[in-house]
Structures are given as structure tokens and as C-alpha cells.
CSV table of C-alpha atoms in Angstrom, one decimal:
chain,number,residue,atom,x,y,z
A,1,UNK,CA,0.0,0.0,0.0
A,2,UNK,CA,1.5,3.6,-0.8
A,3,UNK,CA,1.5,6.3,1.3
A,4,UNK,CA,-0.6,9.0,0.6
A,5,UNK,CA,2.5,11.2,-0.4
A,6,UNK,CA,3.4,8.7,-3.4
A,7,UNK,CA,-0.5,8.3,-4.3
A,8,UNK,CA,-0.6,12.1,-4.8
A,9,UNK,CA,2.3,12.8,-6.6
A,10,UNK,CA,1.5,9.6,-9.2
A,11,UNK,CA,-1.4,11.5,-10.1
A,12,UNK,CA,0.2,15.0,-9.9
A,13,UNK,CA,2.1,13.5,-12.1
A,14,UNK,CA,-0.3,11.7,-14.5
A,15,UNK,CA,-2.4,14.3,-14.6
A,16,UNK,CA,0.3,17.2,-15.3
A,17,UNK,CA,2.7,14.8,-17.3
A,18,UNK,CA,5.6,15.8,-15.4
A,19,UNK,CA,8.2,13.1,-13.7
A,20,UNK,CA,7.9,12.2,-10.0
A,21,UNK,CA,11.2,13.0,-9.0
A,22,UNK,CA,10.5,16.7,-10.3
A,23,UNK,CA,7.8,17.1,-8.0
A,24,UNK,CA,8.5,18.6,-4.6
A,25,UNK,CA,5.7,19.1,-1.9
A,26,UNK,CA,6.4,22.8,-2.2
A,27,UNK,CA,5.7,22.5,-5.5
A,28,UNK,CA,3.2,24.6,-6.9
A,29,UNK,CA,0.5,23.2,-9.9
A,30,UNK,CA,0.6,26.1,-11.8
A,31,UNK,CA,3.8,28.3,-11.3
A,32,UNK,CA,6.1,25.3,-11.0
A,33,UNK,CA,4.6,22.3,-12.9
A,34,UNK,CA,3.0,24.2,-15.5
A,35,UNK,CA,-1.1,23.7,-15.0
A,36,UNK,CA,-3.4,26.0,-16.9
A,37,UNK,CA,-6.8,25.9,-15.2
A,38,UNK,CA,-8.1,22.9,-16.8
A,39,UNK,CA,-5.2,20.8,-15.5
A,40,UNK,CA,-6.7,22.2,-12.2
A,41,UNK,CA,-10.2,21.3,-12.5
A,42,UNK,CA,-8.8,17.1,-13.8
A,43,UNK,CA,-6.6,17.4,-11.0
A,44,UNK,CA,-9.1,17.9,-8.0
A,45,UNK,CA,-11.0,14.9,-10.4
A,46,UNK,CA,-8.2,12.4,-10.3
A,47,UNK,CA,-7.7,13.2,-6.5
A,48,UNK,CA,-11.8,12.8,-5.9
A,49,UNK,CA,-11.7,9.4,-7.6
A,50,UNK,CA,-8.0,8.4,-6.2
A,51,UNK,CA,-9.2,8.6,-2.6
A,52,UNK,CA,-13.0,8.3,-3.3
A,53,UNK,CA,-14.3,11.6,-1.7
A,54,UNK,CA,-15.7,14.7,-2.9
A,55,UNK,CA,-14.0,17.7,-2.8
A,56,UNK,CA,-16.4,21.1,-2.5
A,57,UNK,CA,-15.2,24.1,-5.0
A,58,UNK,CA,-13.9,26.2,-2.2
A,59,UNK,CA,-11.9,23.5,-0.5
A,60,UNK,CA,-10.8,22.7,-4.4
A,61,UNK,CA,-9.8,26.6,-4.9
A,62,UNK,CA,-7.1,26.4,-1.8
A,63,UNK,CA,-5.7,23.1,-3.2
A,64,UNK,CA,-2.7,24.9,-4.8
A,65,UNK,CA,0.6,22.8,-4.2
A,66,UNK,CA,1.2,19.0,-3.7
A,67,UNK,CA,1.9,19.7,0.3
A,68,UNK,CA,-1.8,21.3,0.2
A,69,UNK,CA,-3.1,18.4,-1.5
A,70,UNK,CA,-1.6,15.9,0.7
A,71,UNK,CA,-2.7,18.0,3.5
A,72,UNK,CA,-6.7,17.7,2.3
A,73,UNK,CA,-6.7,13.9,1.2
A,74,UNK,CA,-4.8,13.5,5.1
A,75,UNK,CA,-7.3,15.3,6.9
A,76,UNK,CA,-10.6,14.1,4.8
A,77,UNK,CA,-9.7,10.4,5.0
B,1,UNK,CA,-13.2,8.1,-45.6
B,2,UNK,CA,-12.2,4.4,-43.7
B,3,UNK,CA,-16.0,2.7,-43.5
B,4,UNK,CA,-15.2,1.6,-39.4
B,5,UNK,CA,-13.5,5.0,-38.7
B,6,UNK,CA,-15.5,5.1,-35.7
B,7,UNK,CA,-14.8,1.1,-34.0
B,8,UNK,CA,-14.3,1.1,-30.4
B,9,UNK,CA,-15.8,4.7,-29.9
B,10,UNK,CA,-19.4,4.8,-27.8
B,11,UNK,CA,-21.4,7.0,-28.8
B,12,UNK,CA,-24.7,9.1,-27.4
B,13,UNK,CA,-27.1,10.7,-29.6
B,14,UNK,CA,-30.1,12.4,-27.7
B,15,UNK,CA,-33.6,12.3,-29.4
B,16,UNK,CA,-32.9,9.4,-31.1
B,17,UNK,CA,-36.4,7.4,-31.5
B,18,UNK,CA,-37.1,10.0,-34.8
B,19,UNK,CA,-36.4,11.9,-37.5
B,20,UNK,CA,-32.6,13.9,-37.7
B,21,UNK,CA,-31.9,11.9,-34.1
B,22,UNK,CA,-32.8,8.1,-35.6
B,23,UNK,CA,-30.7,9.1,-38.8
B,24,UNK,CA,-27.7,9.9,-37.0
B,25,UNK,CA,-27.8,7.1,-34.8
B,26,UNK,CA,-27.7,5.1,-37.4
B,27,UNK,CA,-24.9,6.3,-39.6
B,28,UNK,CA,-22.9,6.7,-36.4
B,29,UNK,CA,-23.6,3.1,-36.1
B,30,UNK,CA,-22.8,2.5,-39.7
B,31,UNK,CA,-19.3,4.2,-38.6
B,32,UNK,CA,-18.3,1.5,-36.5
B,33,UNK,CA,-19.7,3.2,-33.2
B,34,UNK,CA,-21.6,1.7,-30.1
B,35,UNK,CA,-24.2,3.9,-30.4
B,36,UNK,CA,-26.8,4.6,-27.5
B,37,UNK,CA,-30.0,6.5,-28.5
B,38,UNK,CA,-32.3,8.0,-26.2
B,39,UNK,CA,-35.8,8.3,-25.8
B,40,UNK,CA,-38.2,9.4,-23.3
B,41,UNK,CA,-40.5,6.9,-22.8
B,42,UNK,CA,-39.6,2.9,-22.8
B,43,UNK,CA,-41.0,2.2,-26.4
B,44,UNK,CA,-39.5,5.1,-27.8
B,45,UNK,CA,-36.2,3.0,-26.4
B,46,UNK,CA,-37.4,-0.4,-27.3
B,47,UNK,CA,-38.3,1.3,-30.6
B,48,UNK,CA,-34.7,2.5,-31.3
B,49,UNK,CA,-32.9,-0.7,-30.2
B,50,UNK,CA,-34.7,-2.5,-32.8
B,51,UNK,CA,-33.7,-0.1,-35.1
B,52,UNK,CA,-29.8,-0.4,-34.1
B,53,UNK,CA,-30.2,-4.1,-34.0
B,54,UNK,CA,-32.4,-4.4,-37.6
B,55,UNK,CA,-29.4,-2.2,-39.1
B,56,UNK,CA,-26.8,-4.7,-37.4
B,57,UNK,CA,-25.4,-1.9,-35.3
B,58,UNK,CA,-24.0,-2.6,-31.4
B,59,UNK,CA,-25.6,-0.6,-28.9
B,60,UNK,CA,-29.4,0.0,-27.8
B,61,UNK,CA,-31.7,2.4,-26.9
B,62,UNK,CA,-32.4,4.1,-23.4
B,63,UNK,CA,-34.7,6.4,-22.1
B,64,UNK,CA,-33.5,10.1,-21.4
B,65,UNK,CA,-35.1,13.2,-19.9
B,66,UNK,CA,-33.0,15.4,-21.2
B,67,UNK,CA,-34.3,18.2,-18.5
B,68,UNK,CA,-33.7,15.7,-15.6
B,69,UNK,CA,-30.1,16.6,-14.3
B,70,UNK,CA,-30.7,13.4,-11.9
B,71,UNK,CA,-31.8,10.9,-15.6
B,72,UNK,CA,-28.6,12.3,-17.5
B,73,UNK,CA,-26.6,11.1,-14.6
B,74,UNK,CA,-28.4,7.7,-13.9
B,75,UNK,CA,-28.0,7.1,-18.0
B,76,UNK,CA,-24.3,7.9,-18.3
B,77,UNK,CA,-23.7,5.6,-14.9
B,78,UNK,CA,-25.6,2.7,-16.8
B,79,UNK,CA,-23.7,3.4,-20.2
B,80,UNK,CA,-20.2,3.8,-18.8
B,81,UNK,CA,-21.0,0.0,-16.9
B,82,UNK,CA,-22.4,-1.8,-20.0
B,83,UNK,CA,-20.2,0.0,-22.5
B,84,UNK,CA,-17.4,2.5,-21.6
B,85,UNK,CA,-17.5,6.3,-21.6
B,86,UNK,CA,-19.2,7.8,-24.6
B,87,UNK,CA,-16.6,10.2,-26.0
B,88,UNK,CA,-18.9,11.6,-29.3
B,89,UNK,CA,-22.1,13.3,-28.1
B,90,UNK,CA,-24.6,14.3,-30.4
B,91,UNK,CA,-27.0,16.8,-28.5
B,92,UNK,CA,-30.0,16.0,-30.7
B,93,UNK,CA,-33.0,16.4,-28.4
B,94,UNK,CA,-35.4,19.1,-28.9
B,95,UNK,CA,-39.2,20.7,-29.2
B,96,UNK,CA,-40.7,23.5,-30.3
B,97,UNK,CA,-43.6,25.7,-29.3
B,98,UNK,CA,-44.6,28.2,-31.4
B,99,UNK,CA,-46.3,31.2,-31.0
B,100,UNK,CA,-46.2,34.5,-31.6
B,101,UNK,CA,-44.5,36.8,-29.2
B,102,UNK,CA,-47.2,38.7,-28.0
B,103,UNK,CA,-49.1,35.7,-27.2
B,104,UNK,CA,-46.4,33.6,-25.8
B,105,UNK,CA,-46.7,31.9,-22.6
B,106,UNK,CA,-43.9,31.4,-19.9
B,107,UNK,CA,-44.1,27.9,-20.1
B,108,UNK,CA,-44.1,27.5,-23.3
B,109,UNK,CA,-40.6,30.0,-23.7
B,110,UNK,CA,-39.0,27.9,-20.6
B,111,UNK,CA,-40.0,24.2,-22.3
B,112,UNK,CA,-38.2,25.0,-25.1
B,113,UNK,CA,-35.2,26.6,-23.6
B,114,UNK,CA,-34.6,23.8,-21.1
B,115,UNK,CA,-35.4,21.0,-23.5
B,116,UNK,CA,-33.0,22.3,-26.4
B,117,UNK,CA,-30.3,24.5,-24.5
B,118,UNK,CA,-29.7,23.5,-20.7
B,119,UNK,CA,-29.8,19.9,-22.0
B,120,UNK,CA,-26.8,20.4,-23.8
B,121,UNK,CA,-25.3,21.9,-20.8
B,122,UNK,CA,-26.2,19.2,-18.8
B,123,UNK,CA,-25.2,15.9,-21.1
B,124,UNK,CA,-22.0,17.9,-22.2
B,125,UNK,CA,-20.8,18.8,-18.8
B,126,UNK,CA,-21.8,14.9,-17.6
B,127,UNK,CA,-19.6,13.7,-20.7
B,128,UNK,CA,-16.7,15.8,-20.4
B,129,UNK,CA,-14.8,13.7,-18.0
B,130,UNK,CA,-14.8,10.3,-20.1
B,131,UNK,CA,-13.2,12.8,-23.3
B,132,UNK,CA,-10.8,14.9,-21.1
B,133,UNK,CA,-9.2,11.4,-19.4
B,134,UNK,CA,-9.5,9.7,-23.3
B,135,UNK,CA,-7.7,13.2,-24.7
B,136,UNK,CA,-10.3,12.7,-27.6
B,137,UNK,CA,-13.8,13.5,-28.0
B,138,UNK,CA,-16.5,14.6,-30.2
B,139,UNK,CA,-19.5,17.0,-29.4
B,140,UNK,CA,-22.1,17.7,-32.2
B,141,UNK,CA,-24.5,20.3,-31.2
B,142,UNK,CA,-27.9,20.3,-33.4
B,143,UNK,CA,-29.0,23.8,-34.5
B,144,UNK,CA,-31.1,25.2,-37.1
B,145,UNK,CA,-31.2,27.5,-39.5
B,146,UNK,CA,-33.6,29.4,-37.3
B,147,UNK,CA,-30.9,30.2,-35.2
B,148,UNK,CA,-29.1,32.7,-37.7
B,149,UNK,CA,-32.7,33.2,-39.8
B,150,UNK,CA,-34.7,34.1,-37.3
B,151,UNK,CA,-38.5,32.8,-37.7
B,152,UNK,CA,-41.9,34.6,-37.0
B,153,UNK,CA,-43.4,32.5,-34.1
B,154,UNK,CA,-40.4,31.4,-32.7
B,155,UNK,CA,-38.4,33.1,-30.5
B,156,UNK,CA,-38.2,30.8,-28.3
B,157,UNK,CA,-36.8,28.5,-30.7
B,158,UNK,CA,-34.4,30.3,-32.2
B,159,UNK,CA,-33.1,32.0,-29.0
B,160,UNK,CA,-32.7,28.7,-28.0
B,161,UNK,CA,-30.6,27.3,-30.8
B,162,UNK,CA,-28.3,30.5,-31.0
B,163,UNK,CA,-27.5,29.7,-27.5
B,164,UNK,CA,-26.7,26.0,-28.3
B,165,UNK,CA,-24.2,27.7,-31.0
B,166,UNK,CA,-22.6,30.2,-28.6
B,167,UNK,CA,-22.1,27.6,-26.0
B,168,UNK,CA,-20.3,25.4,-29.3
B,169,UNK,CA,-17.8,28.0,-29.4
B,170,UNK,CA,-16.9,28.8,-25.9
B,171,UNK,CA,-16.7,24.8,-25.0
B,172,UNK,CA,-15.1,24.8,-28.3
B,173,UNK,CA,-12.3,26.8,-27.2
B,174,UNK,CA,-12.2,25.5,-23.4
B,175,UNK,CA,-12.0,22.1,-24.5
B,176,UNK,CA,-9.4,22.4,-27.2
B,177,UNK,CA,-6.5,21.4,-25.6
B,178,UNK,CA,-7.6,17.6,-24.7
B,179,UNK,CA,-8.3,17.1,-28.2
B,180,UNK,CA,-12.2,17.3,-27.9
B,181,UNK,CA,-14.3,18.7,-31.0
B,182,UNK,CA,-17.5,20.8,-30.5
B,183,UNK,CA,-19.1,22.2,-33.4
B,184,UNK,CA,-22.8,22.6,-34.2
B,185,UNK,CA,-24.7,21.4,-37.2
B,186,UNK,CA,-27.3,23.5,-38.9
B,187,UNK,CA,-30.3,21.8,-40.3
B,188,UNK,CA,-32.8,23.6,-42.8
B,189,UNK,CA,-36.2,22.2,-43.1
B,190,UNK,CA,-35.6,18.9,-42.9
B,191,UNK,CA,-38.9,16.2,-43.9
B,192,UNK,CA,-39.1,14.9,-40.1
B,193,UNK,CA,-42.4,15.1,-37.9
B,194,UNK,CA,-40.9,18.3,-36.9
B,195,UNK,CA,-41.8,19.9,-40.1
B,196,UNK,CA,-45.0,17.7,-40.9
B,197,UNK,CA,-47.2,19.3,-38.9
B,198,UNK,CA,-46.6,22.8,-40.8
B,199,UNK,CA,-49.5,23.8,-43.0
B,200,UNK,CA,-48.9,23.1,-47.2
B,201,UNK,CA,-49.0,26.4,-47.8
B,202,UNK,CA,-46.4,27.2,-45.7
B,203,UNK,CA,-44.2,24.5,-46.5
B,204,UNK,CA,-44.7,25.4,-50.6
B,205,UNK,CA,-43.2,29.4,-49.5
B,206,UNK,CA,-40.2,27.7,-47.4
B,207,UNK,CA,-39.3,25.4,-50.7
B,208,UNK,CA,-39.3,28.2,-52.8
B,209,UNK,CA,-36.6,29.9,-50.7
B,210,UNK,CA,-34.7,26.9,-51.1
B,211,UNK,CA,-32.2,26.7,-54.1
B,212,UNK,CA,-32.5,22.8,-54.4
B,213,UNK,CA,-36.1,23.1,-54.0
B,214,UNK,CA,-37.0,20.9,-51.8
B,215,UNK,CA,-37.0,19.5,-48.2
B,216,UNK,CA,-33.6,17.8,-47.3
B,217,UNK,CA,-33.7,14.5,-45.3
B,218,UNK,CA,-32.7,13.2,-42.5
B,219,UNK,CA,-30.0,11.0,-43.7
B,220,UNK,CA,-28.4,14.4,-44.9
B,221,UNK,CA,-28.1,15.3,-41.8
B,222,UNK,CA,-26.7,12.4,-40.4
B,223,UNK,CA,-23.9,12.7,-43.3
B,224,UNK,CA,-22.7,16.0,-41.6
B,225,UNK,CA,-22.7,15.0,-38.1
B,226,UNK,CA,-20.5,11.5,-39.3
B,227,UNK,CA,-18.4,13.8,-40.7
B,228,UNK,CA,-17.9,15.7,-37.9
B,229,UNK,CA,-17.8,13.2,-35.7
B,230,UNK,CA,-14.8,11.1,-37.7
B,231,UNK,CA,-11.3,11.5,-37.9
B,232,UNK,CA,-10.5,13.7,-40.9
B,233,UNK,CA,-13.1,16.7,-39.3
B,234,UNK,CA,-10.3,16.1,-36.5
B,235,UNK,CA,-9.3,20.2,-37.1
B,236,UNK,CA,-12.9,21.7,-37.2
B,237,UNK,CA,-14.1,23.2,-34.0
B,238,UNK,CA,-16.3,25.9,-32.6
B,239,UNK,CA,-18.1,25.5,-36.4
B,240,UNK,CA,-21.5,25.8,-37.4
B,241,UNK,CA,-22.0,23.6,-40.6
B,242,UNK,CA,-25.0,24.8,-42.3
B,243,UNK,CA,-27.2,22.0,-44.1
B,244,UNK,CA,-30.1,23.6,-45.5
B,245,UNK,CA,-29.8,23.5,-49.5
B,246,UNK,CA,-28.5,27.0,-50.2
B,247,UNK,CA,-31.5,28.7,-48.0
B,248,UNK,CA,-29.6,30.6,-45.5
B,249,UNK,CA,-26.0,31.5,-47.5
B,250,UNK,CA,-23.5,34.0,-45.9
């Protein structure tokens, strides 16, 4: 079983189509791995379906950076 | 133009028990697609699976309220089981109720509206996430040429379609980048129940407008929306493709 860390950045990177090792928890979608606003949107959707949960639209707005995704997934489990 | 140019895809065409809707089911079908057409009542369904199935074509029909965010759901849950995620869409669906402005009613304005514009909002939107995770999809928006014409006694109907072409082009544009197609097709009187029940006389002024002088058919319809819906339209998008034999040239 992965930890959640591995499971978010395999999709992070799925999703963005950048390699693991590029991503950093700091790492933010849009200013560092390149996400337009679409890539956004899929993102939140790959996460949802990943760890089975729904994620409102203003909890979805504040997911900016891996660490901030990890952070959400940890504490909605 | 490959004959199977369209094997492996699924795809969902709304309004598809008559008329422009049952012709491009079955061309999709003749494509090589799964097709699913939709109904509203069960023998409107039953009616268009034994269609697909008398024309050799997988898929079947299912019934669809195209004004029922909670049935547009429910269907594309029950086609994504039994077949995969339709990635081409053909928004089909749709009424009219004519009347002159000053005696049209609210409810009459709102049916049409919701039935041929906020459906397409809701089966697009519902769709979207089988084409963006496939990086391909097709969306073919039905218009009319009421939509650029304009016709006495329907307003409601023609609002209505303009707004199905605006929304083409702005999906068009937000959708561009995972490989997804939305264009609309433009039909001109077409012979389809739709047009039946308009009075002779009126139907003999509206074929003398048209330069091939006469009503097009169903099946000529369908032959856009294949076209669109295959792989060499694969760099048309946000386009209205007008059908109407030479009634409404720009």
C-alpha cells in the first residue's frame, strides 16, 4: 500500500505529465509544474476518484501545491 | 473516408427514437460506433434498439429526460457500466412551441429553452470527464437554421438554438486542448415530424426559398454529423456547418 504522499504525486504527475522525482511538496501546480486551469479542475478529479471523496469548489480553490493536497486527502480520510 | 472509422468509440445521440436523431444514430452506427439513442418513454427506447439491432449496429436504446439533471446522470452511470465512456455526443433532443411573441406563454418560452439548450449543458458537462481522461472527443450540437434566420413565431426556438451555437464555441475553445471537438450542425427544413405538422401552404413558401427546391432529409443530416464526428473533421471546431440547401447562404 502507498502512502498518501506517493499516491498524490503519481497522479500530480499523471495528470500534469511531469516526472515524479520533479515534483517537490512545495511544489506549486501552476507556477512550478505548469497547470493551466483545466489541469486544475482534472486534477481535483483524479484526487476525488483516487481517494474516493468529494472535494467542494472552495476547499478545491485552496488546493494549490502537492503539500496542500496531501494536507486535504490526510485530513478528509 | 475508412468505413469503421469510428470502431471502439461509444457514442450518445439524444432524441434518437425519430427523425434527424434516428438518422444519425444510425450512420454513427454505420461508422463503426456503439451507439446509444435515447428516448423518453420505454417504447420510444425499445423502438430504437430495434432499429440499431435491424441495421446490425452494437448498442441500444435508453430512455432520457433530457431536462432531468438526476436521468442524464443515472443514463451515463448505466452506459459507462455496460459500454465505456461515450466520448462523441450528439445533443439532438429538442421541441418546439410556437407562438407569436405577443401571445407567448412562460411555459411554453421555458420548455423549449430547457429541453434544447440547458440539456446540452447538462449531457456535455456529464460527458466531459470520459473525453478529457480519453484526450479525444467529439461534441455535435444540433442547431437550425432558425438560429441565424430568425422565424416569426419562434423566439423561443431560435433563442434557444443561438444559445446551443454560442455555447459550441466557448466549449469549443475550453476544450481544445484535450483534443475534444464541439461544433454545431445547422439543419434547414428537414422532412421529419418536426416539419409535418406545418400547414402546405407554408411549407410550398419555405421550398421556394430553397435553391435545391425541396425539403432535405434526415440521412443528410446524419452525413454532416459523421463527418464531424470522424477522424479527418479532427481540425474543425467551434463550427456551425449549415445543411439547408442553399436557403440561408452567408
Amino acid at each position: 500500500m502507498s502512502t498518501i504522499e506517493e499516491r498524490v504525486k503519481k497522479i500530480v504527475a499523471e495528470q500534469l505529465g511531469v516526472k515524479e522525482d520533479e515534483i517537490q511538496n512545495s511544489s506549486s501546480f501552476v507556477e512550478d509544474l505548469g497547470a493551466d486551469s483545466l489541469d486544475t479542475v482534472e486534477l481535483v478529479m483524479a484526487l476525488e476518484e483516487e481517494f474516493e471523496t468529494e472535494i467542494p469548489d472552495e476547499e478545491a480553490e485552496k488546493i494549490t501545491t502537492v503539500q496542500e493536497a496531501m494536507d486535504y486527502v490526510t485530513a478528509n480520510q | 473516408m475508412s468505413q469503421q472509422s469510428l470502431a471502439g468509440k461509444v457514442a450518445l445521440v439524444t432524441g434518437a427514437s425519430r427523425g434527424i436523431g434516428r438518422a444519425v444514430a444510425l450512420e454513427l452506427g454505420r461508422l463503426g460506433a456503439t451507439v446509444i439513442g435515447t428516448a423518453t418513454s420505454e417504447a420510444g427506447a425499445a423502438s430504437i434498439s430495434e432499429g440499431l439491432a435491424a441495421a446490425q449496429v452494437t448498442g441500444q436504446g435508453m430512455v432520457l429526460n433530457v431536462t432531468d439533471a438526476a436521468s442524464v446522470t443515472e443514463l451515463l452511470k448505466a452506459i459507462a457500466e455496460e459500454y465505456g465512456a461515450p466520448l462523441i455526443l450528439v445533443n439532438n433532443a429538442g421541441i418546439t412551441k410556437d407562438n407569436l411573441m405577443m401571445r407567448m406563454k412562460d411555459d411554453e418560452w421555458d420548455a423549449v429553452i430547457d429541453t434544447n439548450l440547458k440539456s446540452v449543458y447538462r449531457t456535455s458537462k456529464a460527458c466531459l470527464r470520459g473525453m478529457t481522461k480519453a484526450r479525444w472527443g467529439r461534441i455535435i450540437n444540433i442547431s437550425s437554421v432558425v438560429a441565424t434566420m430568425g422565424n416569426m413565431g419562434q423566439a423561443n426556438y431560435a433563442a434557444s438554438k443561438a444559445g446551443v451555437e454560442g455555447f459550441t464555441r466557448s466549449l469549443a475553445r475550453e476544450l481544445g486542448s484535450r483534443n475534444i471537438t464541439v461544433n454545431s450542425v445547422a439543419p434547414g427544413f428537414i422532412a421529419t415530424d418536426m416539419t409535418e405538422v406545418l400547414p402546405e401552404a407554408q411549407k410550398e413558401l419555405l421550398v421556394n426559398q430553397i435553391p435545391l427546391a425541396r425539403l432535405g432529409q434526415p440521412e443528410e443530416i446524419a452525413a454532416a454529423v459523421g463527418f464531424l464526428a470522424s477522424e479527418p473533421a479532427a481540425y474543425i471546431t467551434g463550427e456551425t456547418l449549415h445543411v439547408n440547401g442553399g436557403m440561408n447562404m452567408r
